Tab-separated table of C-alpha atoms and ligand atoms in Angstrom:
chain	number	residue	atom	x	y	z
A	1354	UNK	CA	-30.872	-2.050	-47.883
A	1355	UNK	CA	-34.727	-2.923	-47.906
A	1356	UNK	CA	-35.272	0.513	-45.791
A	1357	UNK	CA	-33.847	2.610	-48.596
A	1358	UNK	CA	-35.776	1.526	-51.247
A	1359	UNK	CA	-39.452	3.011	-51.840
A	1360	UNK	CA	-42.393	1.762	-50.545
A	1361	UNK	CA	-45.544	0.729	-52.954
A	1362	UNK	CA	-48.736	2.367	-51.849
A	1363	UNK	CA	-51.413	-0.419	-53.387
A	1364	UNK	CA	-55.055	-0.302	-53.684
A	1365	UNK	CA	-56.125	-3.756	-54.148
A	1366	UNK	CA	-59.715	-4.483	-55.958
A	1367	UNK	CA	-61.086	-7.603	-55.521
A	1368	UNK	CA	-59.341	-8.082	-51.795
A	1369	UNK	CA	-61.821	-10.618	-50.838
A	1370	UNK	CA	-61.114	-13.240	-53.658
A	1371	UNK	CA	-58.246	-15.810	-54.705
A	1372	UNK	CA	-55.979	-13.015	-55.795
A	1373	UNK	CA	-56.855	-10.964	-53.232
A	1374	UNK	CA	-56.120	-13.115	-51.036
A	1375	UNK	CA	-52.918	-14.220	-52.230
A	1376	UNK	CA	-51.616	-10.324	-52.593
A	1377	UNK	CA	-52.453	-9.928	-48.638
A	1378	UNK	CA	-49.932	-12.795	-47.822
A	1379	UNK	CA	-47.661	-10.976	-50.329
A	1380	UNK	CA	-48.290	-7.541	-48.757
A	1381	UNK	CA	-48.068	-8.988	-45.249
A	1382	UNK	CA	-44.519	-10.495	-45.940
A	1383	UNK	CA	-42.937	-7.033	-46.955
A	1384	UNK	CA	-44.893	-4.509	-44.919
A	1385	UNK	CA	-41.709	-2.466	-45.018
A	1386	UNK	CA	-41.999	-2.317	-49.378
A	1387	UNK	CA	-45.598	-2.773	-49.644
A	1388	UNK	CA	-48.686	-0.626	-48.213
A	1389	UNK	CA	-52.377	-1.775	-48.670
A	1390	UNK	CA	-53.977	1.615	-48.348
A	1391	UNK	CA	-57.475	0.545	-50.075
A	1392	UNK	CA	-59.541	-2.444	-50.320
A	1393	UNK	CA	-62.634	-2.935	-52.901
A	1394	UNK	CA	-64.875	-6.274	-53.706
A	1395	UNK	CA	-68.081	-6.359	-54.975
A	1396	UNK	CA	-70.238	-7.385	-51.909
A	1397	UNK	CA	-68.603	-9.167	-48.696
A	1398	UNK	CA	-68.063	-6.539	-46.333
A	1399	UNK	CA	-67.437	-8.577	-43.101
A	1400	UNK	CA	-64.076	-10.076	-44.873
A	1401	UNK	CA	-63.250	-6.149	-46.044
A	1402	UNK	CA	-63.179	-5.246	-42.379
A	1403	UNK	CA	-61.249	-8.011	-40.730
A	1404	UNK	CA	-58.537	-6.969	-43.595
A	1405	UNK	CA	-59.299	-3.145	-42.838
A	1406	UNK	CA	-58.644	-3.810	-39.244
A	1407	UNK	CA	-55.251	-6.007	-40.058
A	1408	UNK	CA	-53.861	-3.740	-42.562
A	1409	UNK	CA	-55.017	-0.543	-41.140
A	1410	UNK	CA	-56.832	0.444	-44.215
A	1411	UNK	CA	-58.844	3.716	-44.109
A	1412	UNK	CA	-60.444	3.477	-47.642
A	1413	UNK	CA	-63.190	0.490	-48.150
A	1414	UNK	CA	-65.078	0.438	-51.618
A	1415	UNK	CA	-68.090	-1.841	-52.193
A	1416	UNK	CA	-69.938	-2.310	-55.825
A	1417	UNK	CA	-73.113	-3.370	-53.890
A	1418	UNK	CA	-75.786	-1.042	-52.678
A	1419	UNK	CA	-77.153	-3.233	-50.185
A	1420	UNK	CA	-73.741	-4.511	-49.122
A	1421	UNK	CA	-72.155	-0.638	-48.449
A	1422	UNK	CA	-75.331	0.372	-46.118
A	1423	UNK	CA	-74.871	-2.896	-44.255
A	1424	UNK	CA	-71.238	-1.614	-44.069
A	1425	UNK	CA	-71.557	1.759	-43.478
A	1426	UNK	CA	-73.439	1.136	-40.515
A	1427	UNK	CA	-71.529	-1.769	-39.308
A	1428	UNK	CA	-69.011	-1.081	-36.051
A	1429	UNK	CA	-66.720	-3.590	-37.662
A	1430	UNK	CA	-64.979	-0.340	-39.325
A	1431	UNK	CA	-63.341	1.987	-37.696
A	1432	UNK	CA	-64.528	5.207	-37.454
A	1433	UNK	CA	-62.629	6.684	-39.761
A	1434	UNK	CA	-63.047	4.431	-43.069
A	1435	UNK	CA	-64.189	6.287	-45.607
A	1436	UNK	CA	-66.375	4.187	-48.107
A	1437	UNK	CA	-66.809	4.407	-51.678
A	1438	UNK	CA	-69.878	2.472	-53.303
A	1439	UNK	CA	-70.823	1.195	-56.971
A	1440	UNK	CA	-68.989	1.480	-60.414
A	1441	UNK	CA	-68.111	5.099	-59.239
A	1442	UNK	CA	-66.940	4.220	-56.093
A	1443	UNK	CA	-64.579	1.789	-57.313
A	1444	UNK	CA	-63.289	4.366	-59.902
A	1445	UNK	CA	-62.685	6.531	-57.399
A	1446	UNK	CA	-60.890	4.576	-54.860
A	1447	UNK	CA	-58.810	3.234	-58.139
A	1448	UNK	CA	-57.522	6.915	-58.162
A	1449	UNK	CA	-56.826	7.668	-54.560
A	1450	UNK	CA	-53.722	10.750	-54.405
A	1451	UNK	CA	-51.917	8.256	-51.770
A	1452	UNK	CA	-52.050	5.591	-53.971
A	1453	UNK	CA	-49.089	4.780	-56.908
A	1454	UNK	CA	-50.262	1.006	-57.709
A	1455	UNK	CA	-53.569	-0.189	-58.369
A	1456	UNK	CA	-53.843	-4.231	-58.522
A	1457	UNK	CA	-56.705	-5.190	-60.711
A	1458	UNK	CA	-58.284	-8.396	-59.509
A	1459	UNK	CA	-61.768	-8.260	-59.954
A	1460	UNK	CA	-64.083	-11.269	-61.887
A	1461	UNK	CA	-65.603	-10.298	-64.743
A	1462	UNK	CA	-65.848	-7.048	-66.683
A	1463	UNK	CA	-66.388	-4.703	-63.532
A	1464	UNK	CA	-62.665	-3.910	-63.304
A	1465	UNK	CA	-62.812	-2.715	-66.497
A	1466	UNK	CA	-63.770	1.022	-65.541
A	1467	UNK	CA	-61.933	1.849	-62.499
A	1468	UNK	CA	-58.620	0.432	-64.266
A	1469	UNK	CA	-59.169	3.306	-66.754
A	1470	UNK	CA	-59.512	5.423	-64.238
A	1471	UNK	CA	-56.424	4.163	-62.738
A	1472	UNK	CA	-54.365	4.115	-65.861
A	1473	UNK	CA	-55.563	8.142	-66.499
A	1474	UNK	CA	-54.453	9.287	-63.224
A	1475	UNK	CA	-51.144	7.515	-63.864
A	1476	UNK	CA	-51.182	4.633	-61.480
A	1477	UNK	CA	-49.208	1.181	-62.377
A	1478	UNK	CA	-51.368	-1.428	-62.874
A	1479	UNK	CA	-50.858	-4.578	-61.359
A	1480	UNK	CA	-53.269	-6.123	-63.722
A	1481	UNK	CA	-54.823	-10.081	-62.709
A	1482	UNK	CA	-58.499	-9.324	-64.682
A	1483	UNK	CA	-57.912	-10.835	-68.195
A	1484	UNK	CA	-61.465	-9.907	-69.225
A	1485	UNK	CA	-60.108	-6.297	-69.227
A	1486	UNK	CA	-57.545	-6.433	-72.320
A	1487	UNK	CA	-59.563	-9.294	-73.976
A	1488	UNK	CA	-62.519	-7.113	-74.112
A	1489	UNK	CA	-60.872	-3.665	-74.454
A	1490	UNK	CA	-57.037	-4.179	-75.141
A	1491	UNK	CA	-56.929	-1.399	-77.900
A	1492	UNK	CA	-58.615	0.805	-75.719
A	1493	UNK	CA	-56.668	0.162	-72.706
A	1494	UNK	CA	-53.216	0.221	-74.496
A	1495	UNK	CA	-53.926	3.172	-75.705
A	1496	UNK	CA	-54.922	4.537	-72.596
A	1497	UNK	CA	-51.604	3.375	-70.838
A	1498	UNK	CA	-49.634	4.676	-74.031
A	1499	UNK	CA	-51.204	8.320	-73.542
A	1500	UNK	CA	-50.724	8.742	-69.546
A	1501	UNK	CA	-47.587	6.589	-69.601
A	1502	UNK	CA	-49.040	4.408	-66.656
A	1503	UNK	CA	-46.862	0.764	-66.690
A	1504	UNK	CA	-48.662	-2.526	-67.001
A	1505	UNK	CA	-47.404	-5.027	-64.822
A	1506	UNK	CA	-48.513	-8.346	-65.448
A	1507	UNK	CA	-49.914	-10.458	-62.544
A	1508	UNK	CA	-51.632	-13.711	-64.829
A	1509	UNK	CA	-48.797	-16.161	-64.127
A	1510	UNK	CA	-48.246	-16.798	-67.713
A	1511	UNK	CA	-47.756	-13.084	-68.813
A	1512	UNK	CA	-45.748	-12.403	-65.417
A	1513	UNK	CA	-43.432	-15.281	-66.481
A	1514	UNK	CA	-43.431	-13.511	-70.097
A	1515	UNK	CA	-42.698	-10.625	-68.934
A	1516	UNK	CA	-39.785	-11.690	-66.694
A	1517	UNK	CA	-38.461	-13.556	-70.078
A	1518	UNK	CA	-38.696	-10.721	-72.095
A	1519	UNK	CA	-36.402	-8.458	-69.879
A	1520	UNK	CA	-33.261	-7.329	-71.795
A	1521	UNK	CA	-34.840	-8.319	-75.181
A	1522	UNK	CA	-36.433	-7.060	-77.930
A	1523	UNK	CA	-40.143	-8.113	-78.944
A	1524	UNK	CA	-39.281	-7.904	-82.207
A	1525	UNK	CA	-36.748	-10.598	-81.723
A	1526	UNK	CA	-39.195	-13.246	-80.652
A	1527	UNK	CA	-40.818	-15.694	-83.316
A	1528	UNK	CA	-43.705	-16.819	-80.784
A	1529	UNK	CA	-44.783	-17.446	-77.011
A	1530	UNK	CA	-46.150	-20.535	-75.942
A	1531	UNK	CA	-48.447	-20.399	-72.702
A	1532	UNK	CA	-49.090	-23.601	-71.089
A	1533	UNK	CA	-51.907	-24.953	-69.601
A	1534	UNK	CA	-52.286	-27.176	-67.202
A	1535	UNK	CA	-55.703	-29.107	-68.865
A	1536	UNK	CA	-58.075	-28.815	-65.857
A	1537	UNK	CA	-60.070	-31.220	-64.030
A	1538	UNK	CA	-60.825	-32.859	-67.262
A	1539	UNK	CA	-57.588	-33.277	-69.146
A	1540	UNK	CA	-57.423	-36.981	-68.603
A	1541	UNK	CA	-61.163	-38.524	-68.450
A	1542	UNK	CA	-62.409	-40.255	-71.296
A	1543	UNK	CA	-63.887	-37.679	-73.898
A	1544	UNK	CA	-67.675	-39.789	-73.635
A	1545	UNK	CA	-67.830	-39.008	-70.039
A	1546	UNK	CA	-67.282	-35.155	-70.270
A	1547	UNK	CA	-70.954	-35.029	-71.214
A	1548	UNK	CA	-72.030	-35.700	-67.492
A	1549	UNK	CA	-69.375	-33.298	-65.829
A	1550	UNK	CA	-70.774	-31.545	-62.932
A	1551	UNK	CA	-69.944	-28.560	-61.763
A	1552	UNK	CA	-68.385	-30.539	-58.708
A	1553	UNK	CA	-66.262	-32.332	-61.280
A	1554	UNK	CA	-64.932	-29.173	-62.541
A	1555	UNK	CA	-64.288	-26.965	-59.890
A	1556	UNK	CA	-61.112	-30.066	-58.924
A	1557	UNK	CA	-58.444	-28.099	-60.271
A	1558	UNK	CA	-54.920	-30.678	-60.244
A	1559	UNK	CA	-52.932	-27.793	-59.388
A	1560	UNK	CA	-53.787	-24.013	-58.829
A	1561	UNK	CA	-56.335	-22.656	-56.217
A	1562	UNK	CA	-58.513	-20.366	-57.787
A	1563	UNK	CA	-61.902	-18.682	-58.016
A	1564	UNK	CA	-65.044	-20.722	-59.359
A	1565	UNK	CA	-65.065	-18.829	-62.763
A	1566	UNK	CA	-61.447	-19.259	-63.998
A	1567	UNK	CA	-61.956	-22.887	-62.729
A	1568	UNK	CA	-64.075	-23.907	-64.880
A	1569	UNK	CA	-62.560	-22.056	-67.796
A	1570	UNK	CA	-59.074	-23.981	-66.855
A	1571	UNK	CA	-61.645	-27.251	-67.583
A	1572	UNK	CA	-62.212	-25.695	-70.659
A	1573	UNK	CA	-59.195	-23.847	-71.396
A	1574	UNK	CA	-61.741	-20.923	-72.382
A	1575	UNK	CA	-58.806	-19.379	-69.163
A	1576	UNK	CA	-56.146	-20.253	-71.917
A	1577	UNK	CA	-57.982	-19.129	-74.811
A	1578	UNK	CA	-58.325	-15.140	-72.691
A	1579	UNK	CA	-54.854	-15.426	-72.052
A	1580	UNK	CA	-53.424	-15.756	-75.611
A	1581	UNK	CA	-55.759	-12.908	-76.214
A	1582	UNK	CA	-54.365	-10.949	-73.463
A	1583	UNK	CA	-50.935	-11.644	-74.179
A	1584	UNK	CA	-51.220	-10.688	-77.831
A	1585	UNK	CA	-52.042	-7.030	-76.105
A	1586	UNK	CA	-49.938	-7.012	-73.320
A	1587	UNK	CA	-46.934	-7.582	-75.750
A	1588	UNK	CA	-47.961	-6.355	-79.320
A	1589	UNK	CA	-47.418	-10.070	-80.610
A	1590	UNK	CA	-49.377	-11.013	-84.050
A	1591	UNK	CA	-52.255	-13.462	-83.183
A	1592	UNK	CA	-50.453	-16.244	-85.177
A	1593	UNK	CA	-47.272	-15.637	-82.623
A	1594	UNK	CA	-49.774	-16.294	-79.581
A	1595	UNK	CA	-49.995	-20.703	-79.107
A	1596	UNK	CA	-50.708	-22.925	-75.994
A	1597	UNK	CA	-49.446	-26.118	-75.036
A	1598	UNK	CA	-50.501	-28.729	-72.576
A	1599	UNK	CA	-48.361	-29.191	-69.595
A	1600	UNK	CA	-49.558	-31.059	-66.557
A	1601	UNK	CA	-47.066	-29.865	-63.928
A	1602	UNK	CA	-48.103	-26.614	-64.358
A	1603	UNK	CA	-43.923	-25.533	-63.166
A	1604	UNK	CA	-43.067	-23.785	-66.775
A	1605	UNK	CA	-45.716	-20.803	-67.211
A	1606	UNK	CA	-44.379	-20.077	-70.675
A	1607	UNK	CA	-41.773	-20.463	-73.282
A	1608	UNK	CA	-40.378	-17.507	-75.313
A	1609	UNK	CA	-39.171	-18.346	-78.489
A	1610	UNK	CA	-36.529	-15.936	-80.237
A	1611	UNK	CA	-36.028	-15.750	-83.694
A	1612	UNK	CA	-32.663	-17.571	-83.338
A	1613	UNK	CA	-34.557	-20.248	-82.430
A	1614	UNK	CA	-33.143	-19.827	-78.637
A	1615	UNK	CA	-36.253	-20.682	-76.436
A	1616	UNK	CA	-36.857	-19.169	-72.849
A	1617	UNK	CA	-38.808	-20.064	-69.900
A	1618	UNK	CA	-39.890	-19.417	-66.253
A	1619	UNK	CA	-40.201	-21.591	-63.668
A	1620	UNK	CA	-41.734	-21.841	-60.638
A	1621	UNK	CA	-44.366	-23.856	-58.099
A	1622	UNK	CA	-47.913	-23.039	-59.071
A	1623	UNK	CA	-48.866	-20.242	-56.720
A	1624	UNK	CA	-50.089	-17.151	-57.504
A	1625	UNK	CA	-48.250	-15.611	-54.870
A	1626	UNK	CA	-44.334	-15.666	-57.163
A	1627	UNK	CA	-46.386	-13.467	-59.809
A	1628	UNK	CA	-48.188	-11.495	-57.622
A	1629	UNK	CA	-44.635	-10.278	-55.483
A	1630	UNK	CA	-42.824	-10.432	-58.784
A	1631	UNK	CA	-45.013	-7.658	-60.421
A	1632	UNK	CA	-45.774	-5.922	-56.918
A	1633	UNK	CA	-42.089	-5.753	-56.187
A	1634	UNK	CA	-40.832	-5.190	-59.476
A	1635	UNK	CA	-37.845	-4.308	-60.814
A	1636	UNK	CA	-36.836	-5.512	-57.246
A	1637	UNK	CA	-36.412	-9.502	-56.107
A	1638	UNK	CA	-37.247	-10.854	-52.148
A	1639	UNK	CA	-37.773	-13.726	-50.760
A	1640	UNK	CA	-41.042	-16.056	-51.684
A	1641	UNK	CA	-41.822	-16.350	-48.201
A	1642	UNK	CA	-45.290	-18.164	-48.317
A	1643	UNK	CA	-44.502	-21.108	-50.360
A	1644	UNK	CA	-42.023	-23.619	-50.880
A	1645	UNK	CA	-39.220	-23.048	-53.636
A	1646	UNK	CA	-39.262	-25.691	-56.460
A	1647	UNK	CA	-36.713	-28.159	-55.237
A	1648	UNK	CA	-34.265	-29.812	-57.530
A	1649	UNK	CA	-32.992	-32.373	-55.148
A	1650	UNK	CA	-35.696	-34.708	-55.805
A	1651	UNK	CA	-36.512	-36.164	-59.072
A	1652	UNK	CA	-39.113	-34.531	-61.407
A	1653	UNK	CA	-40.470	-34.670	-64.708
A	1654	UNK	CA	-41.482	-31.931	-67.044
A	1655	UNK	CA	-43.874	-32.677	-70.215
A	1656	UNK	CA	-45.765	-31.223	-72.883
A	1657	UNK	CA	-48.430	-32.443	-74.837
A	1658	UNK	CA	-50.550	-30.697	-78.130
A	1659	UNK	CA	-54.104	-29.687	-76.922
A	1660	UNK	CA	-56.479	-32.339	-78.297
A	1661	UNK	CA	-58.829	-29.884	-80.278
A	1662	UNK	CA	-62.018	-32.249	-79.297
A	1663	UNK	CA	-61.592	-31.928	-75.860
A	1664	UNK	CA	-61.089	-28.537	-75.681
A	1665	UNK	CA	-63.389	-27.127	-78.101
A	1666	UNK	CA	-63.087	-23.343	-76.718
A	1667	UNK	CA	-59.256	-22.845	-77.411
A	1668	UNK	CA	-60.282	-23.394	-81.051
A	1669	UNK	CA	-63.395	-20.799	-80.658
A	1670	UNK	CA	-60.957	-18.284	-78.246
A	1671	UNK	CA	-57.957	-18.165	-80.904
A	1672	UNK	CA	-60.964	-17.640	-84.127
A	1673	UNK	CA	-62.077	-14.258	-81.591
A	1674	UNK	CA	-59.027	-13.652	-81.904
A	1675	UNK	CA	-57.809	-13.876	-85.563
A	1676	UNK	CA	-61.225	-12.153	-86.332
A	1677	UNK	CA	-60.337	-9.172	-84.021
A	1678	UNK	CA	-63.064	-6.433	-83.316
A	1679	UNK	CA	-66.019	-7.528	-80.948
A	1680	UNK	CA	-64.871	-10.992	-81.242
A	1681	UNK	CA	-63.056	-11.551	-78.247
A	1682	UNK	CA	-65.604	-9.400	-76.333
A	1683	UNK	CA	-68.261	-11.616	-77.214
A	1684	UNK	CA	-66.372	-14.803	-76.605
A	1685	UNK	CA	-65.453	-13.976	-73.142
A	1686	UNK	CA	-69.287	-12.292	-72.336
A	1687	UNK	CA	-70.787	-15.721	-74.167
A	1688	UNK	CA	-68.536	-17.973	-71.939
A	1689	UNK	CA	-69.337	-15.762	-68.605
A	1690	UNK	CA	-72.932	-15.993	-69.366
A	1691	UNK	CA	-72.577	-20.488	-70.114
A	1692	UNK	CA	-69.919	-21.022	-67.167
A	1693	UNK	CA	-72.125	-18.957	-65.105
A	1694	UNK	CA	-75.392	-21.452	-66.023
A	1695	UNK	CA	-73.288	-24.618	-65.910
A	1696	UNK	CA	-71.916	-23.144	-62.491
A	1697	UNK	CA	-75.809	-22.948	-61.213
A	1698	UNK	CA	-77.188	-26.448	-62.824
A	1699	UNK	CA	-78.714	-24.994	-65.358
A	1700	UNK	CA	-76.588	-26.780	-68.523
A	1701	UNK	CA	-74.413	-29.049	-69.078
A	1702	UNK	CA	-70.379	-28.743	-69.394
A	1703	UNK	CA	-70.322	-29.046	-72.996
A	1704	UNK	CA	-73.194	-26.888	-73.514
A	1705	UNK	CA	-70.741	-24.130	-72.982
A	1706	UNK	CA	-68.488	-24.143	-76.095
A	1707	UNK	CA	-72.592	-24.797	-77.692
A	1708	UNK	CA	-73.522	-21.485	-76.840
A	1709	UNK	CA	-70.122	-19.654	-77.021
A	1710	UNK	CA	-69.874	-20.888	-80.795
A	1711	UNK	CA	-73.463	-20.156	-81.304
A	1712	UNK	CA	-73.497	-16.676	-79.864
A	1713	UNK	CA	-70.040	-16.055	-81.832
A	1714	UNK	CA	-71.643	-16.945	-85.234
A	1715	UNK	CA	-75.043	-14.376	-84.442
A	1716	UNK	CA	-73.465	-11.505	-83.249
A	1717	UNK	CA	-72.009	-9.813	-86.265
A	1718	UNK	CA	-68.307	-8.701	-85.717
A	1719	UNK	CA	-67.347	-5.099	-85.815
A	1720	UNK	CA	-64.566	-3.236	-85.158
A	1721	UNK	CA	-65.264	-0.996	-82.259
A	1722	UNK	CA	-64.682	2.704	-82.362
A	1723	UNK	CA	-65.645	3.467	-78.912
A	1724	UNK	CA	-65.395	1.988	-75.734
A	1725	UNK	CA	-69.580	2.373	-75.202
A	1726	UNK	CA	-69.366	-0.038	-78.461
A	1727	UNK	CA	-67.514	-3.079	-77.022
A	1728	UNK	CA	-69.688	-2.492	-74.209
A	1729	UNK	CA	-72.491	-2.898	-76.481
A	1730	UNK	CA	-71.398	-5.936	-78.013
A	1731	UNK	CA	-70.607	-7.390	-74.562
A	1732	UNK	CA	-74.518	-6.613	-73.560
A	1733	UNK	CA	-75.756	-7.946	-77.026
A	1734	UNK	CA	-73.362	-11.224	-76.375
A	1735	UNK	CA	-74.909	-11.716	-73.109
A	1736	UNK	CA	-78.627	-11.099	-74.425
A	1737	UNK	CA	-77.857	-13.618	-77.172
A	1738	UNK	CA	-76.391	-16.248	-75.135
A	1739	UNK	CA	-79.360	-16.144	-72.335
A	1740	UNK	CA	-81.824	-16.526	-75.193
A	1741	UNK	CA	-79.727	-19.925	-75.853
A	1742	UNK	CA	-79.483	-21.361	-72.306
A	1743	UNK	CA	-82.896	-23.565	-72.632
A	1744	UNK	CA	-82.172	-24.729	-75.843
A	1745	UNK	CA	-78.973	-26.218	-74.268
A	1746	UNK	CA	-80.636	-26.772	-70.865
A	1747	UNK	CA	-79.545	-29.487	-68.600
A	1748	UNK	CA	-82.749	-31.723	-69.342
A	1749	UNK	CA	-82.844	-31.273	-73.583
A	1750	UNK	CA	-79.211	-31.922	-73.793
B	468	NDP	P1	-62.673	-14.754	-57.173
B	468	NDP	O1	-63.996	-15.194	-57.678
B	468	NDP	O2	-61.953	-15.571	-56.179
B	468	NDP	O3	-62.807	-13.275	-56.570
B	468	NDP	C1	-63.438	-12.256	-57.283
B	468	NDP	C2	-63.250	-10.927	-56.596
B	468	NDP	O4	-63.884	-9.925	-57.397
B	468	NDP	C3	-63.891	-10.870	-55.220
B	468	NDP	O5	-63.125	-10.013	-54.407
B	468	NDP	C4	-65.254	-10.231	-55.525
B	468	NDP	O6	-65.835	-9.583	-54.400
B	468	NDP	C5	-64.817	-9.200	-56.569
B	468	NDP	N1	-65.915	-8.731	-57.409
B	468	NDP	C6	-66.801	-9.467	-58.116
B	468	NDP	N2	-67.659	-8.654	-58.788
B	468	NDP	C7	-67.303	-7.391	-58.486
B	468	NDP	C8	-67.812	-6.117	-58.824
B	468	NDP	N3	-68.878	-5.959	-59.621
B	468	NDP	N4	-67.165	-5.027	-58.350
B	468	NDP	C9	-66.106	-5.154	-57.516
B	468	NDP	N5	-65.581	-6.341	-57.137
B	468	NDP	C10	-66.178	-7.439	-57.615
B	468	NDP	O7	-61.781	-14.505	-58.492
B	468	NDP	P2	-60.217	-14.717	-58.678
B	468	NDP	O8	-59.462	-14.026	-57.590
B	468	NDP	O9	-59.938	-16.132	-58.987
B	468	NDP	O10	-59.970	-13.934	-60.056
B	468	NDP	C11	-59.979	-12.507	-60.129
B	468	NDP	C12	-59.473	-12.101	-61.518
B	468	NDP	O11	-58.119	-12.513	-61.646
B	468	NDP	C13	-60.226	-12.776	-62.671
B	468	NDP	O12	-60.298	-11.876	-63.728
B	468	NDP	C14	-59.337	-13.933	-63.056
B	468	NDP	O13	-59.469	-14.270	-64.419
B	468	NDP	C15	-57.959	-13.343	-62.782
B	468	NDP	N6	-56.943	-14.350	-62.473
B	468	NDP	C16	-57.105	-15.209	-61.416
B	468	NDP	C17	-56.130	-16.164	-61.130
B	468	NDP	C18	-56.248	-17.043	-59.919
B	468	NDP	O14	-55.300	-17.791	-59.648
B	468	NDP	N7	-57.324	-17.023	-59.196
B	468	NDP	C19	-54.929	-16.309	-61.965
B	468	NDP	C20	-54.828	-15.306	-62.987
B	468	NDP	C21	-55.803	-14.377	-63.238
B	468	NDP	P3	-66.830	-10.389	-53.356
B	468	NDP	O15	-65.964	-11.437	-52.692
B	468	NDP	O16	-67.284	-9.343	-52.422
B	468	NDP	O17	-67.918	-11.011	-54.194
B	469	MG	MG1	-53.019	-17.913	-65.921
């Protein structure tokens, strides 16, 4: 039956990272469904050619100058790779003819251009990069509106949304409720979080993931994007958008109908279930890298409020986005710019909901016309919130 149904022809941006890597087992699994025919990431080649050479990949894009000439003249590629370098580049690539799908899993706000071109060429987006419709969700709604290119979501939350949401209408549903696990913090005392290192937070209790979303899981800064997201993804009202704690990290949302009927997801904490659900989509297989959640041994399943003084950036994150505009721009840009200083020693943990809050109250909130003007607002965040870093350095804290 598999052999008669099409086969997804991916481009995968960000191959080198935690979703990347995830999305290769995925891709490896169903070879006869999925294709990888191009790879991006911003500057670690020698991985890009070990998965060139294993999934026969011809196109290889690279954001890094330095990185693509080490590349380009590397004999780790085939002969026949064709490369494609810098912001350009990785539009390009993100609009390859042989391509239908383009899976967005880049850090930061560098996916944010070749998904646009993706979405205008008509691709489906696969999207992982929350930064993209926190930062630019009217934008890139619209965009997928116009060309009619499908968002699938790959964030585990909004993939388990999305499957609940199947067969219903949004304007049935009172609210959703993400959860969220707590982090690596969720159960020290509140006095100690003020000598967290970097070490401390990067101990996730249950998902494997990149550095950055790490530490914004300590934070729930991760949670904070995701309401934010999800508010786009599925044309909810901020007020609909809430999070709740839950340490198992097994239910990835609840969907609440107006009948007061709630519904939910389950699954073990991999990215790999979203990743094949939205890559396969409408279409179910087997899981095959990871165990299903077994119900012949006991478990338990609980919730608990988020504790607003331990989690200072939820309350920051959901104020971006009530205020709308820049706001959520500048919340994500101020927490890249802190996460990225506590990440390299330079301030403390709780120096980075100082100098998201700060930054929030001194850049004045507009709505943007333009894309070029969230752009500028997530350049003027990032200016702001550098000048801050030594007032909240490690040694005046
Ligand atoms: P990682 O840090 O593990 O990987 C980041 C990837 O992005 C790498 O491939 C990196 O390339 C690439 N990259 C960085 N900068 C650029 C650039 N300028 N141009 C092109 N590529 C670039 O991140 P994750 O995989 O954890 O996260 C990726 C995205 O997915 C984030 O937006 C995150 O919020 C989201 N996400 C992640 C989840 C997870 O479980 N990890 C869950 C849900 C969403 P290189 O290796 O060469 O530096
Ligand atoms: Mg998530």
């Amino acid at each position: 039956m598999a052999a008669n149904l099409p086969r997804r022809r991916i481009v995968l941006l960000g191959a080198t990272g935690s979703i990347g890597e995830s999305t290769l087992r995925v891709i490896a699994a169903h070879r006869d469904r999925l294709e990888l025919v191009g790879i991006a990431s911003h500057s670690r080649h020698q991985r890009l050619a070990e998965i060139a050479r294993e999934f026969g990949v011809k196109h290889v894009g690279l954001a890094d100058d330095a990185a693509l000439a080490a590349a380009r003249t590397s004999d780790a590629f085939s002969a026949g790779t064709v490369f494609y370098g810098g912001p350009v580049g990785l539009a390009e690539i993100a609009t390859l003819t042989e391509a239908d799908t383009v899976l967005v899993a880049v850090v930061g706000t560098a996916g944010l251009e070749p998904a646009l071109a993706a979405i205008a060429a008509r691709k489906t987006i696969a999207l992982a990069s929350k930064e993209l419709l926190v930062m630019a969700g009217k934008f890139v709604m619209a965009a997928a509106r116009a060309s009619g290119s499908q968002l699938l979501p790959v964030d585990s939350e909004h993939n388990a949304v999305f499957q609940c949401l199947q067969g219903h209408r949004t304007e049935d549903v009172r609210r959703i409720v993400l959860t969220a696990s707590g982090g690596a913090f969720r159960d020290w005392p509140l006095e100690r979080l003020a000598e967290a290192t970097p070490t401390d937070a990067l101990k996730h209790p249950n998902w494997a993931m990149g550095p950055k979303i790490t530490v914004d899981s300590a934070t729930l800064a991760n949670k904070g994007l995701e309401l934010i997201e999800a508010q786009w993804l599925f044309g909810l009202r901020a007020e609909q958008c809430e999070a709740v704690l839950h340490a198992q990290s097994i239910i990835h949302c609840l969907v609440e109908y107006r009948d007061g009927s709630i519904l939910t997801q389950l699954c073990p904490p991999s990215m790999t279930f979203p990743i094949q659900h939205a890559l396969l989509f409408p279409d179910r297989a087997p899981c095959p890298t990871d165990d299903a959640l077994s119900l012949h041994k006991p478990f338990t399943l609980d919730f608990r409020p988020v504790e607003a003084e331990r989690y200072p950036m939820l309350g920051l994150a959901q104020a971006a986005m009530v205020a709308g505009g820049n706001a959520p721009a500048v919340f994500n840009a101020a927490n890249e710019v802190a996460v990225a200083a506590f990440l390299g020693g330079q301030v403390s943990f709780l120096a980075i909901s100082g100098v998201v809050e700060q930054v929030l109250a001194q850049v004045k909130n507009t709505e943007p016309p333009s894309l070029p003007a969230v752009m500028e607002a997530d350049a003027e965040a990032r200016r702001v919130a550098r000048a801050l870093l030594p007032t909240f350095n490690s040694s005046s804290r």
